[in-house]
Amino acid sequence: MSFQFATRTKGLRSSAIRDLLKVTEMPNMLSLAGGLPTPDSFPLPDLRREADRLLGEFGPRVVQYSATDGMVELRQWLSQHYTVELQRPVAIDGEIVVTHGSQQALDLLAKILVDPGDVVVSESPAYLGAVQAFELFEPRFEVIPGDEHGMKVELLAEQLAAGLRPKLVYVVPNFHNPSGATLSLERRQLLARLADEYELLIVEDDPYGAIRFAGAELPPVAAFTTRVVHLSTFSKVVAPGFRVGWMIGPPEVMAMVARAKQAADLHTATFPQLLLANIVSQPGWLDAQKARIVPMYRERYHALSTALHHIVGDRIRFHHPEGGMFLWTHVDGVADTKQLLTHAVEHGVAFVPGSAFTIDQTPDSKARLSYSALSPEQLGEAVARLARGLAAYDAAR
Ligand SMILES: Cc1ncc(COP(=O)(O)O)c(C=O)c1O
């Protein structure tokens, strides 16, 4: 049957990662492909206890319709948290919108900001979900390359001086997905200065900041300018299935976001918001949760990087991330890692080829290896399989 879709759906790509999940469901497959949090990190006993208590004590309110910008209990906690983090008061009303994950925040921002042909500045590689969200509104992507210290903001400065006028600049400041890079303090400050000078809007997407296992914490870009919409989420630090994230931004932008959100879903689900607000507002709870889960990621990261070093050697190179879930690797002698993937899958291991994260999807020698969802032992075995896949790839050349 044929149907007439809107023109804007033409460029809409399917997520290579979601497509890959089909492969990873094959029996005995070890997947370095997904970026799912380790299930051991979910605080199930606390969630269960609090869910019972909420249903008992609050009754119908926890399953009723609620405000578009979010439950007041959660906005109260966010306001306190960000007043400390940004070193300035963040209002409960007007500066915060709770969203169905950060993914919805990206979609809503694209909806209210991007007209066809508008310039969206992004790094490449980029988080695929953001590219998908923006792409539907037909922007022109202007790619600013990055390195292990994040987007080369100094190149953006040159482009702005030469006349580039983006509608928004998209950055992932901590442990970027997929590059693992952390935007340096100098670049954060420069980006903020550029935002003020050129009246830009920065979209700072920070789902991974809480999962830091090395190095010192850095202030968000939003601490240096108010021309930022800062996104974050409970997905990585508590659990992704609740779909609770948030955005903190200028009241003018948040008011428009709230209107778009009314059209999208009226409000974020009431029950998970209250559940999470009640849990994270318990004194010390979030720090204890981080102290429990960060070592899990540190251990897995060490297991994967050490196994690569011992089993594969210099052929797979990468910068060492200071947190998050990803190793962004360069595989010497492999021009298109999609072809390596075919051999890897035959040997029982999957990863995401780098081209999935580039805006133009050109083949490259990069691969994203996620250490988040396998145990240290499984990671060792996954690398042994990858080495066999690599040998099979070489033999087939
Ligand atoms: C950079 C980035 N932004 C946003 C998201 C979406 O997160 P959420 O679960 O809050 O929608 C992800 C998820 O992997 C991500 O990696």
CSV table of C-alpha atoms in Angstrom, one decimal, residues 3 15 21 26-27 29 69 81 109 135 141 146 160 195 204 247 267 359 368:
chain,number,residue,atom,x,y,z
A,3,PHE,CA,0.7,6.4,1.7
A,15,SER,CA,18.4,4.5,14.4
A,21,LEU,CA,19.3,-4.5,18.7
A,26,MET,CA,20.4,-13.5,18.7
A,27,PRO,CA,21.3,-16.3,21.2
A,29,MET,CA,25.5,-12.7,21.2
A,69,ASP,CA,5.9,21.7,33.3
A,81,HIS,CA,19.9,21.1,42.8
A,109,LEU,CA,13.3,22.2,21.1
A,135,GLU,CA,16.4,16.3,11.1
A,141,PHE,CA,23.8,20.9,9.9
A,146,GLY,CA,35.9,17.7,18.0
A,160,LEU,CA,30.7,33.0,13.7
A,195,ALA,CA,26.6,32.7,23.2
A,204,GLU,CA,23.6,21.5,26.5
A,247,MET,CA,15.2,21.0,30.8
A,267,HIS,CA,2.5,16.4,30.7
A,359,ILE,CA,25.8,13.4,10.0
A,368,ARG,CA,31.6,2.7,19.4
